[in-house]
Every structure is written in structure tokens, then in C-alpha cells.
Short mmCIF file of C-alpha atoms and ligand atoms in Angstrom, two decimals:
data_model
loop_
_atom_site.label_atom_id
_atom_site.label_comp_id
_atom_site.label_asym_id
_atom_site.label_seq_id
_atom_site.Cartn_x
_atom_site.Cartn_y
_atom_site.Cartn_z
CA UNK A 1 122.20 34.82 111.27
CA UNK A 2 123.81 37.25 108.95
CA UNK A 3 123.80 40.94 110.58
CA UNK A 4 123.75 44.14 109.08
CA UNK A 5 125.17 47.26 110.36
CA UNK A 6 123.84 50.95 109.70
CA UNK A 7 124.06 54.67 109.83
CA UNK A 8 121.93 57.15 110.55
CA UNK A 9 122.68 60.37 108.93
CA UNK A 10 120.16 63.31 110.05
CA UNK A 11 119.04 62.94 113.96
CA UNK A 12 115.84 64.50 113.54
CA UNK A 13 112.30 63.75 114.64
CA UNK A 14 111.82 60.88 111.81
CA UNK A 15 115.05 59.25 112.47
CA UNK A 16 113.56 58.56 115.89
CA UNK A 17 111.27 56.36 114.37
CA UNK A 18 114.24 54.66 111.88
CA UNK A 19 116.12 53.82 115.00
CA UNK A 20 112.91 52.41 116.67
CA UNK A 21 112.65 49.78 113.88
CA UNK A 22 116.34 48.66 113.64
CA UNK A 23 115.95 48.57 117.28
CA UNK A 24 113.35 45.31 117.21
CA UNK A 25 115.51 44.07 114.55
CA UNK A 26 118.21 41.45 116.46
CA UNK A 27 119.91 41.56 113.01
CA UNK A 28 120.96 45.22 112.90
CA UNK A 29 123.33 47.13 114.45
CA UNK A 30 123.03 50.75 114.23
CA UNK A 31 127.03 51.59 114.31
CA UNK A 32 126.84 55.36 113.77
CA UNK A 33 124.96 58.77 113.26
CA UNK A 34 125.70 61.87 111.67
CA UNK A 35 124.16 65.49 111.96
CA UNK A 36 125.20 68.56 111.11
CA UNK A 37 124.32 69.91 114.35
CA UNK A 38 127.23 68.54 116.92
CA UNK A 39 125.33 69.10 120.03
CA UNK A 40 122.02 67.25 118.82
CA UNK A 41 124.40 63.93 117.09
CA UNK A 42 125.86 63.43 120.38
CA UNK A 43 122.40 63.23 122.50
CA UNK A 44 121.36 60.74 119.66
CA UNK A 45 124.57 58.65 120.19
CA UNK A 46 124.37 58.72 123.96
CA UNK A 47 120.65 58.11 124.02
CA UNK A 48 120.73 54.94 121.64
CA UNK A 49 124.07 53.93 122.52
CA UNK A 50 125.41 54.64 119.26
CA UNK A 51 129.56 54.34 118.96
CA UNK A 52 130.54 56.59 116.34
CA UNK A 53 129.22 60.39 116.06
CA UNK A 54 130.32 62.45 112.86
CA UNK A 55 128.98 65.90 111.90
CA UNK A 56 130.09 65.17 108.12
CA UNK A 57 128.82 62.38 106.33
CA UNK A 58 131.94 61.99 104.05
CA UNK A 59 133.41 61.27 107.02
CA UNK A 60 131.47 58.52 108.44
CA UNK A 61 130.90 56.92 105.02
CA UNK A 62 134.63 55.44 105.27
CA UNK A 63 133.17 53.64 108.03
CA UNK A 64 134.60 50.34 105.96
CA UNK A 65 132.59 47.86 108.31
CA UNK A 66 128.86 50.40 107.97
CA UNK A 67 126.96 48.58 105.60
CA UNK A 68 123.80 50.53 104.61
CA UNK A 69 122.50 54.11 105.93
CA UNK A 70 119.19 55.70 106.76
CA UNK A 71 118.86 59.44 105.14
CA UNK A 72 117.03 61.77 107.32
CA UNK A 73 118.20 64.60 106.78
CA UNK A 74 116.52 68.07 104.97
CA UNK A 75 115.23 67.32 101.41
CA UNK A 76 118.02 69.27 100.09
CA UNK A 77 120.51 66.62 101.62
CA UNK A 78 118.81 63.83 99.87
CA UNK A 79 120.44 63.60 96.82
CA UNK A 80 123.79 64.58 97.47
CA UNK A 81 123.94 62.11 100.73
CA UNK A 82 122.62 59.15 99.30
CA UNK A 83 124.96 59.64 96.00
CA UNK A 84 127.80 59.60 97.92
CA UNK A 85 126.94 56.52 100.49
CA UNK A 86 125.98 54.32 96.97
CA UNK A 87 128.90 55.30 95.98
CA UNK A 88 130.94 54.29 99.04
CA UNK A 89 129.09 51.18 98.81
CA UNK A 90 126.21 51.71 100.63
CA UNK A 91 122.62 50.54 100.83
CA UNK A 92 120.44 53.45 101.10
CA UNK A 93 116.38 54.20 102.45
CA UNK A 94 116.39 57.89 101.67
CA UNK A 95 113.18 59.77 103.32
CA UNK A 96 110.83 60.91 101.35
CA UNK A 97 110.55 63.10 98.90
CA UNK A 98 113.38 61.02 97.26
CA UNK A 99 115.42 64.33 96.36
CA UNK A 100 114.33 68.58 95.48
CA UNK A 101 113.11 67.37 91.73
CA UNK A 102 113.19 64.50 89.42
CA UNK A 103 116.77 65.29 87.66
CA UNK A 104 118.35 64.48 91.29
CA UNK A 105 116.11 61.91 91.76
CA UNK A 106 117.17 60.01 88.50
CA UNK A 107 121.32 60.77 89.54
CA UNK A 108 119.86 59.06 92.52
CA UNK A 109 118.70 56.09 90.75
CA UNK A 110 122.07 55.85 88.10
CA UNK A 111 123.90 55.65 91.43
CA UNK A 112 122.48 52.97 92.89
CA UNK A 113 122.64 50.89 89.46
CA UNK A 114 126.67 51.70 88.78
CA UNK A 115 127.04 50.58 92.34
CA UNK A 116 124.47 47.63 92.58
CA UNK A 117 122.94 48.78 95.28
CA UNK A 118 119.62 49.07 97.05
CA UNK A 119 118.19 52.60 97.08
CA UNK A 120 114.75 52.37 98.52
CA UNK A 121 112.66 55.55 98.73
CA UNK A 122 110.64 56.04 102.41
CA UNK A 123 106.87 55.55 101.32
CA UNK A 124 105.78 54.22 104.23
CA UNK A 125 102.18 54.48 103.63
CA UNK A 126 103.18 51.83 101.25
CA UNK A 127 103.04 49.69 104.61
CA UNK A 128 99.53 50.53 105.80
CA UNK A 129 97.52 46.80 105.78
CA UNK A 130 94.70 49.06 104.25
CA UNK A 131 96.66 50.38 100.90
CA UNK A 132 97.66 47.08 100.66
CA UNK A 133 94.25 45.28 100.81
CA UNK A 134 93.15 48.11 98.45
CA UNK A 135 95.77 47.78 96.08
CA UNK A 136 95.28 43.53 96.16
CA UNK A 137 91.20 44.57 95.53
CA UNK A 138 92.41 47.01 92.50
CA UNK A 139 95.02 44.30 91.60
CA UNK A 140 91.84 41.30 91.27
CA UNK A 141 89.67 43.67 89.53
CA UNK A 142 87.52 44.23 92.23
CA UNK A 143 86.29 48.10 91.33
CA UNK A 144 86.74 47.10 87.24
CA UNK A 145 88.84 50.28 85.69
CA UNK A 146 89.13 53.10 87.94
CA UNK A 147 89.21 55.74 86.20
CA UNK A 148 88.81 58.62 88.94
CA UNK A 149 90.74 59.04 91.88
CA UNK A 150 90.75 61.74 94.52
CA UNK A 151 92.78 62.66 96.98
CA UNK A 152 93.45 65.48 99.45
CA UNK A 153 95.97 66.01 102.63
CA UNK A 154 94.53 68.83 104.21
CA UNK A 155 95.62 70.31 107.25
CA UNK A 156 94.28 73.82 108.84
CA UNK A 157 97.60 75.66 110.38
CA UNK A 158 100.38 73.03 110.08
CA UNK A 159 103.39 74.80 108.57
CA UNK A 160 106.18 73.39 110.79
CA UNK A 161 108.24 76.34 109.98
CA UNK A 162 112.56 75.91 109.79
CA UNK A 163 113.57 74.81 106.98
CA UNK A 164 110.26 73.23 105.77
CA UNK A 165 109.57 76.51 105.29
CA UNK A 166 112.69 77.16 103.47
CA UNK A 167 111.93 76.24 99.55
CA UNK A 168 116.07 76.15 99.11
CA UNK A 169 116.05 73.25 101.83
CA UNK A 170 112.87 71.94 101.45
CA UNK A 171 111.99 72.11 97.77
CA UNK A 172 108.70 73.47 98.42
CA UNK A 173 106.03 73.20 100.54
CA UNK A 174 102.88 70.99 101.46
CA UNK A 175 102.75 69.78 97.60
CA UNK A 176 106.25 68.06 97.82
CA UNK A 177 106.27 67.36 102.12
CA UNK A 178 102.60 65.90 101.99
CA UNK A 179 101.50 65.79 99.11
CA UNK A 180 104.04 63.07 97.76
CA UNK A 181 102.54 60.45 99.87
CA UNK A 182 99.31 60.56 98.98
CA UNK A 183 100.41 61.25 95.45
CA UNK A 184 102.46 57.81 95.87
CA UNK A 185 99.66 55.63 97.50
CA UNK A 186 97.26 56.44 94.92
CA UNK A 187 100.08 55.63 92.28
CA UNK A 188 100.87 52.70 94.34
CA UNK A 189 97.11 51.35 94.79
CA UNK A 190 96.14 51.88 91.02
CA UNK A 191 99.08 49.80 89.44
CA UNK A 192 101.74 52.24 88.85
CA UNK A 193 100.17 53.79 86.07
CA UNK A 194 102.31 56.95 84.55
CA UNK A 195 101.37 60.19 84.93
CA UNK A 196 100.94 62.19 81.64
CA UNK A 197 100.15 65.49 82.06
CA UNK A 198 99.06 67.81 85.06
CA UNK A 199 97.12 71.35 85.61
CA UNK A 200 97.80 72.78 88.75
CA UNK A 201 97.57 75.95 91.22
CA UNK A 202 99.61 76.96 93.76
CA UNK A 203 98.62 79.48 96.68
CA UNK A 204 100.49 81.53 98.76
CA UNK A 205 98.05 84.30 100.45
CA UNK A 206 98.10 83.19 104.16
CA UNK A 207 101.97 82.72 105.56
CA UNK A 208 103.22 81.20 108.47
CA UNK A 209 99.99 83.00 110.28
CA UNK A 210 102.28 82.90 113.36
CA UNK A 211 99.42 85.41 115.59
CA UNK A 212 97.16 81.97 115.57
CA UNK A 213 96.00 81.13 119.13
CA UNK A 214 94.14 78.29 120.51
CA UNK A 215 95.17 75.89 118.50
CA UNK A 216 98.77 73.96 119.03
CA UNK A 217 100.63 72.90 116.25
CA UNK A 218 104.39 70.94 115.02
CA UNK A 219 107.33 73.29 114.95
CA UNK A 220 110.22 71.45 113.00
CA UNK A 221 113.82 71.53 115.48
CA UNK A 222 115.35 74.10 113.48
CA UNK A 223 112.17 77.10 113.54
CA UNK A 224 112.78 80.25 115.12
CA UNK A 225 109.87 82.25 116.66
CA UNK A 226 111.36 85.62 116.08
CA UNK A 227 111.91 84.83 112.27
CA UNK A 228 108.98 82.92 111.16
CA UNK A 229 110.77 82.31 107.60
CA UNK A 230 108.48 81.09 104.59
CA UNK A 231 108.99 81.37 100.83
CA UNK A 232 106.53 78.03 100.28
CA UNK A 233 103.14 77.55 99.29
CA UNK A 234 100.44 77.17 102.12
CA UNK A 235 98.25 75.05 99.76
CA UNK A 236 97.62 73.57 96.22
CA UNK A 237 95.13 71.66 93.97
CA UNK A 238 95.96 69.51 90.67
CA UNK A 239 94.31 67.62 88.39
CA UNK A 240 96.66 64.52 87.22
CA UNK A 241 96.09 62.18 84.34
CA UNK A 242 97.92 59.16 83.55
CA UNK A 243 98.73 56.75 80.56
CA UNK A 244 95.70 54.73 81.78
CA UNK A 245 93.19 56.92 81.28
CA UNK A 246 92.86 57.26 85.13
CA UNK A 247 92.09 61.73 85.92
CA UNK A 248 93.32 62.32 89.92
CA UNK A 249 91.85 65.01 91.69
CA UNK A 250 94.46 66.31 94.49
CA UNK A 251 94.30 69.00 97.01
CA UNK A 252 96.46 69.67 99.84
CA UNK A 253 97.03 71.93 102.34
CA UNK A 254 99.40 73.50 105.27
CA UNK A 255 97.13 76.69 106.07
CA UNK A 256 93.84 76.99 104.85
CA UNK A 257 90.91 78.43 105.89
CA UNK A 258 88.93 74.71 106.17
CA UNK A 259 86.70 73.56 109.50
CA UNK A 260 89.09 70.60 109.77
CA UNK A 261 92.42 68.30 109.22
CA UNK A 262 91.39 66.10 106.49
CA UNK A 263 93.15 63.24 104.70
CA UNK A 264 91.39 61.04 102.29
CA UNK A 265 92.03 58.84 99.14
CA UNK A 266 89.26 57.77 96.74
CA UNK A 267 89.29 55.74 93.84
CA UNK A 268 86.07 55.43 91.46
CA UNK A 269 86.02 52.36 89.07
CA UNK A 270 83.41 51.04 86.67
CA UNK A 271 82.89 47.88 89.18
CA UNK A 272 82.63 49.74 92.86
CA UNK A 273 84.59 52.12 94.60
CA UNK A 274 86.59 52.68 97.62
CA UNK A 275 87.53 54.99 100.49
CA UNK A 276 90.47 54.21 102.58
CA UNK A 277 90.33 57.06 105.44
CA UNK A 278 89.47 57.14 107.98
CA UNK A 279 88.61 53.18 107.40
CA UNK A 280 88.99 51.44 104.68
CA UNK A 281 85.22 50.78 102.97
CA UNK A 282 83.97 49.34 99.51
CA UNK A 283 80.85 50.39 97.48
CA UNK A 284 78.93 48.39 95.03
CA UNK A 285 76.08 46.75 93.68
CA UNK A 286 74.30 43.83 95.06
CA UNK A 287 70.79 42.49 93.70
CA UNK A 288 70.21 45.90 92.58
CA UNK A 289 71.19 47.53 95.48
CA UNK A 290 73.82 49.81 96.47
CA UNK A 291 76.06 48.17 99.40
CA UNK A 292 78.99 49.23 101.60
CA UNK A 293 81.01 47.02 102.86
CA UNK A 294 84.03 47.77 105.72
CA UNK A 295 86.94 44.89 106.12
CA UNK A 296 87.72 44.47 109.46
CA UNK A 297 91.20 45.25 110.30
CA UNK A 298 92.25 45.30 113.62
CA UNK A 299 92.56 48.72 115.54
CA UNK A 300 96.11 50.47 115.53
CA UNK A 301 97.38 47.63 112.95
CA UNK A 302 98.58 51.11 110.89
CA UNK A 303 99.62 53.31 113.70
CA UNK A 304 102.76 55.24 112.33
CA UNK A 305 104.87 53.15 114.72
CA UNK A 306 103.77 49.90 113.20
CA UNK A 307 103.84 50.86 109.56
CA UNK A 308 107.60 52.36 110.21
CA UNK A 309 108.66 48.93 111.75
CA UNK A 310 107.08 47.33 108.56
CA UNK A 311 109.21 49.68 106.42
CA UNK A 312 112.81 49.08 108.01
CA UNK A 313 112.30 45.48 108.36
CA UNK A 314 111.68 45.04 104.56
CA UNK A 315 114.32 47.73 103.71
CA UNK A 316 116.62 45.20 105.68
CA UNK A 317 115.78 42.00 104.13
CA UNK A 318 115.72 43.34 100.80
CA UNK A 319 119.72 43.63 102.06
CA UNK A 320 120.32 40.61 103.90
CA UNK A 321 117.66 38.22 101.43
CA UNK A 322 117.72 39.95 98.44
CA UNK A 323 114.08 40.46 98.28
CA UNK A 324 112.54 42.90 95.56
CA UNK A 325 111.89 46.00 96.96
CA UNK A 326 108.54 47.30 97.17
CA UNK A 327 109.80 51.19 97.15
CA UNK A 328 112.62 51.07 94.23
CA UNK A 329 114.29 54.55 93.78
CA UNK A 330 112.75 54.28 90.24
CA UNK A 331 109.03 55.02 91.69
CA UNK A 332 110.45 58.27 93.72
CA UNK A 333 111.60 59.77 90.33
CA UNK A 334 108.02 58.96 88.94
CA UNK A 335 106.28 60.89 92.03
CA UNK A 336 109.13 63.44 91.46
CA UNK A 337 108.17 64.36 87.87
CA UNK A 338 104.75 64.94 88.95
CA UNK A 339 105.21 66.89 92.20
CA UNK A 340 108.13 68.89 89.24
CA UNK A 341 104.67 69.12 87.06
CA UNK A 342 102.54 70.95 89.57
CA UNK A 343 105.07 73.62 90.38
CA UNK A 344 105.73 74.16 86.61
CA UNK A 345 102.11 74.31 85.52
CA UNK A 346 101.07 76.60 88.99
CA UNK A 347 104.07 79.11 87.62
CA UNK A 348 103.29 79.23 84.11
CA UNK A 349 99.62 78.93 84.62
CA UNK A 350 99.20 75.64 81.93
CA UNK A 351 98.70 72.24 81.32
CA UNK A 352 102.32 70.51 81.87
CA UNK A 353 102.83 67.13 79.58
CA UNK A 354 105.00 64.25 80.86
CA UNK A 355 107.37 62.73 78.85
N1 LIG B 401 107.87 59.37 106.11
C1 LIG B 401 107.27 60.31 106.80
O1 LIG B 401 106.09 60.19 107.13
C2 LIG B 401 108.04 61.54 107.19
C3 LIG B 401 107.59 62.34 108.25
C4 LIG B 401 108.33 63.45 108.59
C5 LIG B 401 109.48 63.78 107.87
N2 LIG B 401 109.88 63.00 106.82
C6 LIG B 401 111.07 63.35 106.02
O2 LIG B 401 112.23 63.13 106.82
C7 LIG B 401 113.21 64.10 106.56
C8 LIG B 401 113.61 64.77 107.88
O3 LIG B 401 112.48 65.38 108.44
P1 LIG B 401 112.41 65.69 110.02
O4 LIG B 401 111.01 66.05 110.32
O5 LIG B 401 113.05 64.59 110.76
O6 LIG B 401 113.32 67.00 110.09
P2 LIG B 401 114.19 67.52 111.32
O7 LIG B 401 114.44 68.95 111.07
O8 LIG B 401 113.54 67.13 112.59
O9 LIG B 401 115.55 66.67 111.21
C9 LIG B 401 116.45 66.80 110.14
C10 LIG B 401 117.85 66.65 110.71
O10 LIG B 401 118.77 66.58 109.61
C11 LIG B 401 119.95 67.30 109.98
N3 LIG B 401 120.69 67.62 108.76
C12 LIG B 401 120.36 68.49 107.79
N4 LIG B 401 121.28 68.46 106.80
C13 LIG B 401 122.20 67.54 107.16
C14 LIG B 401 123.40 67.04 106.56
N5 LIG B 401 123.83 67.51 105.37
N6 LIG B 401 124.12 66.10 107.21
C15 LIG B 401 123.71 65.63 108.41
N7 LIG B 401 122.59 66.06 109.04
C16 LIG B 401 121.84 67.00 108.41
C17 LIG B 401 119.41 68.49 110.76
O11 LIG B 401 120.40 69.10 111.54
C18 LIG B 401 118.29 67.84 111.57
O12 LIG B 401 118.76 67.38 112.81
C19 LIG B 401 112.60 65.05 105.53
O13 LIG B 401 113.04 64.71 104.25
C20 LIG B 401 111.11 64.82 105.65
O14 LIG B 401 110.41 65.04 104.42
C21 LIG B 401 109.19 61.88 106.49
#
């Protein structure tokens, strides 16, 4: 059985669920972890049993016998990490957003090719069963050309604060944290189309809103109470075309005055249309009717758990086997140029065009 071993390099909350999948995986050996914080590398270490710590990732990188790394560190890490473990030889799965903007995200992707390695980018809603029963309905020609899409991730009072909140560290706020999945599955679903041009707004009128009570809410590791930091937007809304004639409506949201958390993803075509959230569900045309119908897909089958368990496991036989990767470095830049798009057209107040 060949084995691979790994690094972790940021021991945050998502590289809890990075480790979980290498865990089940009796082919991986996670060797070592690096975070900038000394205190919180050495709890990871101890509590997965981890032999090497490092609080530099230059350092652990001459780690001769590590073979690939997970990066899970701050946005602003992205880039510069991953560069420098394809460069040492590394196979990377870099979090999303794949870096702070597309120009990174493309150094990214030359890095991986002068090396020959794999740099995959960490959509995991990529690894729902439901995107990918939509996308294999889209893919048939189920719902004929869609050419409307919308989606929205909406939440009410979510910003996690720390350096989320920090557009230096972060890049930005909800558009480039949650926006970039649902961005990507819609992308994803609809064939990869290219995005041409995009009109968007930003808003920034309601803060941190740290005097909220009664309602609890994530903090991210690093956000301190007595200086609720923010320089991001709370919330945004874009209208996205692409090269096949497809128009996305997007909205999303970390504080906004809306009566609930909302995610959804629509598409529209010219044969039926879908929903995928809460449950996945098709409309069309029967005998002259309109139906609905709802696959059945069992319950929890995309719990985050599960879907980040599908995600490692590929990322390590596209190592080991040499499979094609479903989430090439190449489709981060593409997400990157639009997410780049909406803060360009919200600042200058026009219609950005792709290139
Ligand atoms: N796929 C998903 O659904 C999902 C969900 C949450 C977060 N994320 C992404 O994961 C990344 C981490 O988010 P998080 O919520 O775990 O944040 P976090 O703040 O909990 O953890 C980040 C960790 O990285 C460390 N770090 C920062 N810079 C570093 C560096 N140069 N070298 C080593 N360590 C460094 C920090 O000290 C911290 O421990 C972000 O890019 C975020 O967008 C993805």
C-alpha cells in the first residue's frame, strides 16, 4: 500500500476537520503541524499525536520525508505558503479562497506547474452528493440551457470577528469567506462556464454590532472582545454573467437586517429547474402539468463531516493514483477574478468586464 505523509500548516478550527479525514485514511500519516501561535501548535501535536511542531513553515518544509501539506492558515497565508511548499516539492490542498485576489492565485497555479505538482483548491461543497447529482442532471441536459441562476449565503449576525474581520488578512469579507463557495458550486454545477462581466454593491453600514444579545454566534480564535476590529463589508449583491449567456443573481451576507440564515442555489433552464437547499428538488412539465420532483438522498449523507472526508480522500488519491482532480488550482483563479470583479465594480460603482 503506498503511504503518504502530510503537514498541517495553520491549527485552526478547519484544520480540525483536515486532520479528521487523514485520520480514517490508513494511508496517511500526518508527520507535522505548523502555527504561528507556539502555544496552540503544540496542543494540536499532543492532541493528534503529531511528531514534529514548527511555528515557521520554511522550517518544516525541509521536512525531506513530508510529502504533501494541508494550508489552513489566514487567507493572507495562502499564497505565500503554498508557493513555497510546491516549491519544496510539495503537494498542496490550500483552503479556500485559493489566495487575497486572482494575481496570487495564478503565481499559485505557475507554481504548481514548474514543480509538477498537485495544487487542489478546498471547495468542498464540490463533495455534497446533491451538487453532484445536480451538476450530472445539468451535465445530461436535464433543465435544457440554464440561463438564470441565483444564489444567496445569507446569514443575520455572523461576523466571526479576528482577522476575518481584518481585510489585510482576510481579503475581505462575506463576498470572498462565503460567498466563494456558492460562487464556485454554481460555477461548478453549470459546466464551468466563464464569467464575463459583473455589477456589484458592497455595504458596510452595520459593523461588528457587538451590543447584539440573545442570539449566540462564531467568534474566530484570534477575536478580541475589547477591540471588535472590522474594516470588511457586512454584506453584498452582484449580478454575474458568463460566456454562456448564463446572468447569476448573488447576495450574501454577514450582518443584515433579514428574519433568518438563508443559503440557497437556483438554477432556471429552458427544460425545468432546480433548488438544491435545503433539499435538493426538480421542477418541470409533465402532461401539461407543472411537477416537483425530490431525489431521495439519504439524511446526513452531506453533513460537513462527511463532505470533508470526501474532500481529503480524493485530494490523496489524486497523490498516490494520479487521479484528475476535481478542484484544480486553475478553477480558484476563475472564482478569484470574479470575487476581484465585485470589489472593483462595488468601489468604482460600474460594470467590471472579464478578460
Ligand atoms: N471550507 C470551508 O468550509 C471553510 C470553513 C472555515 C474556514 N475555511 C478557511 O480555512 C482557513 C482557516 O480558517 P479557520 O476558521 O480555521 O481560522 P482560524 O483562525 O481558526 O485558524 C487559522 C490558524 O492559522 C494560523 N496561522 C495564520 N497565519 C499562519 C502562518 N503564516 N503560518 C502558520 N500558521 C498561521 C493561526 O494562528 C490560526 O491558528 C481560511 O482560509 C478560511 O477561509 C474554510
Amino acid at each position: 500500500m503506498k503511504t503518504l505523509n502530510v503537514g498541517i500548516i495553520g491549527a485552526g478550527s478547519i484544520s480540525n476537520f483536515h486532520m479528521e479525514g487523514y485520520k480514517v485514511l490508513p494511508n496517511v500519516n500526518v508527520i507535522a503541524v505548523c502555527d504561528i501561535n507556539e502555544e496552540r501548535a503544540k496542543a494540536y501535536a499532543k492532541k493528534h499525536d503529531i511528531p514534529h511542531v514548527f511555528t515557521d513553515y520554511n522550517e518544516m518544509l525541509k521536512l525531506e520525508e513530508l510529502e504533501a501539506v494541508s494550508v489552513t492558515t489566514w487567507n493572507n497565508g495562502h499564497a505565500p505558503i503554498s508557493i513555497a511548499a510546491l516549491n519544496a516539492g510539495k503537494h498542496v490542498l490550500c483552503e479556500k479562497p485559493l489566495a487575497m485576489n486572482a494575481q496570487e492565485a495564478q503565481q499559485m497555479v505557475d507554481a504548481a506547474k514548474a514543480n509538477d505538482k498537485i495544487l487542489m483548491v478546498g471547495f468542498v461543497r464540490r463533495f455534497e452528493e446533491k451538487a453532484n447529482l445536480l451538476r450530472e442532471a445539468v451535465e445530461s441536459g436535464d433543465l435544457g440551457k440554464v440561463y438564470y441562476a441565483k444564489t444567496g449565503y445569507v446569514r443575520k449576525w455572523g461576523n466571526p470577528g479576528g482577522w476575518f474581520a481584518d481585510k489585510k488578512r482576510s481579503g475581505g469579507g462575506p463576498v470572498i469567506d462565503l460567498g466563494v463557495h456558492v460562487i464556485d458550486l454554481v460555477r461548478y454545477i453549470t459546466g464551468k462556464p466563464k464569467a464575463v462581466s459583473v455589477s456589484a454593491s458592497t455595504f458596510h453600514d452595520l459593523g461588528m454590532k457587538p451590543n447584539i444579545k440573545g442570539l449566540g454566534k462564531y467568534f474566530s480564535e484570534d477575536h478580541d472582545e475589547n477591540n471588535p476590529y472590522n474594516d470588511v463589508e457586512d454584506a453584498a449583491t452582484a449580478l454575474i454573467k458568463f460566456d454562456n449567456g448564463m446572468t447569476l443573481f448573488f447576495e450574501t451576507s454577514w450582518v443584515l437586517h433579514v428574519k433568518q440564515p438563508h443559503n440557497y442555489v437556483n438554477l432556471f433552464g429552458d427544460k425545468a429547474g432546480a433548488q438544491m437547499e435545503p433539499e435538493l428538488e426538480f421542477y418541470e412539465e409533465r402532461n401539461d402539468y407543472f411537477t416537483e420532483t425530490k431525489p431521495i438522498i439519504q439524511a446526513g449523507s452531506d453533513h460537513m463531516d462527511n463532505i470533508f472526508v470526501r474532500e481529503i480522500k480524493h485530494f490523496v488519491e489524486c497523490v498516490l493514483e494520479g487521479i484528475p482532480c476535481r478542484n484544480p488550482g486553475e478553477d480558484g483563479v476563475e472564482i478569484m477574478k470574479i470575487l476581484d470583479a465585485i470589489y472593483e465594480s462595488a468601489e468604482t460603482g460600474k460594470e467590471v468586464i472579464i478578460k
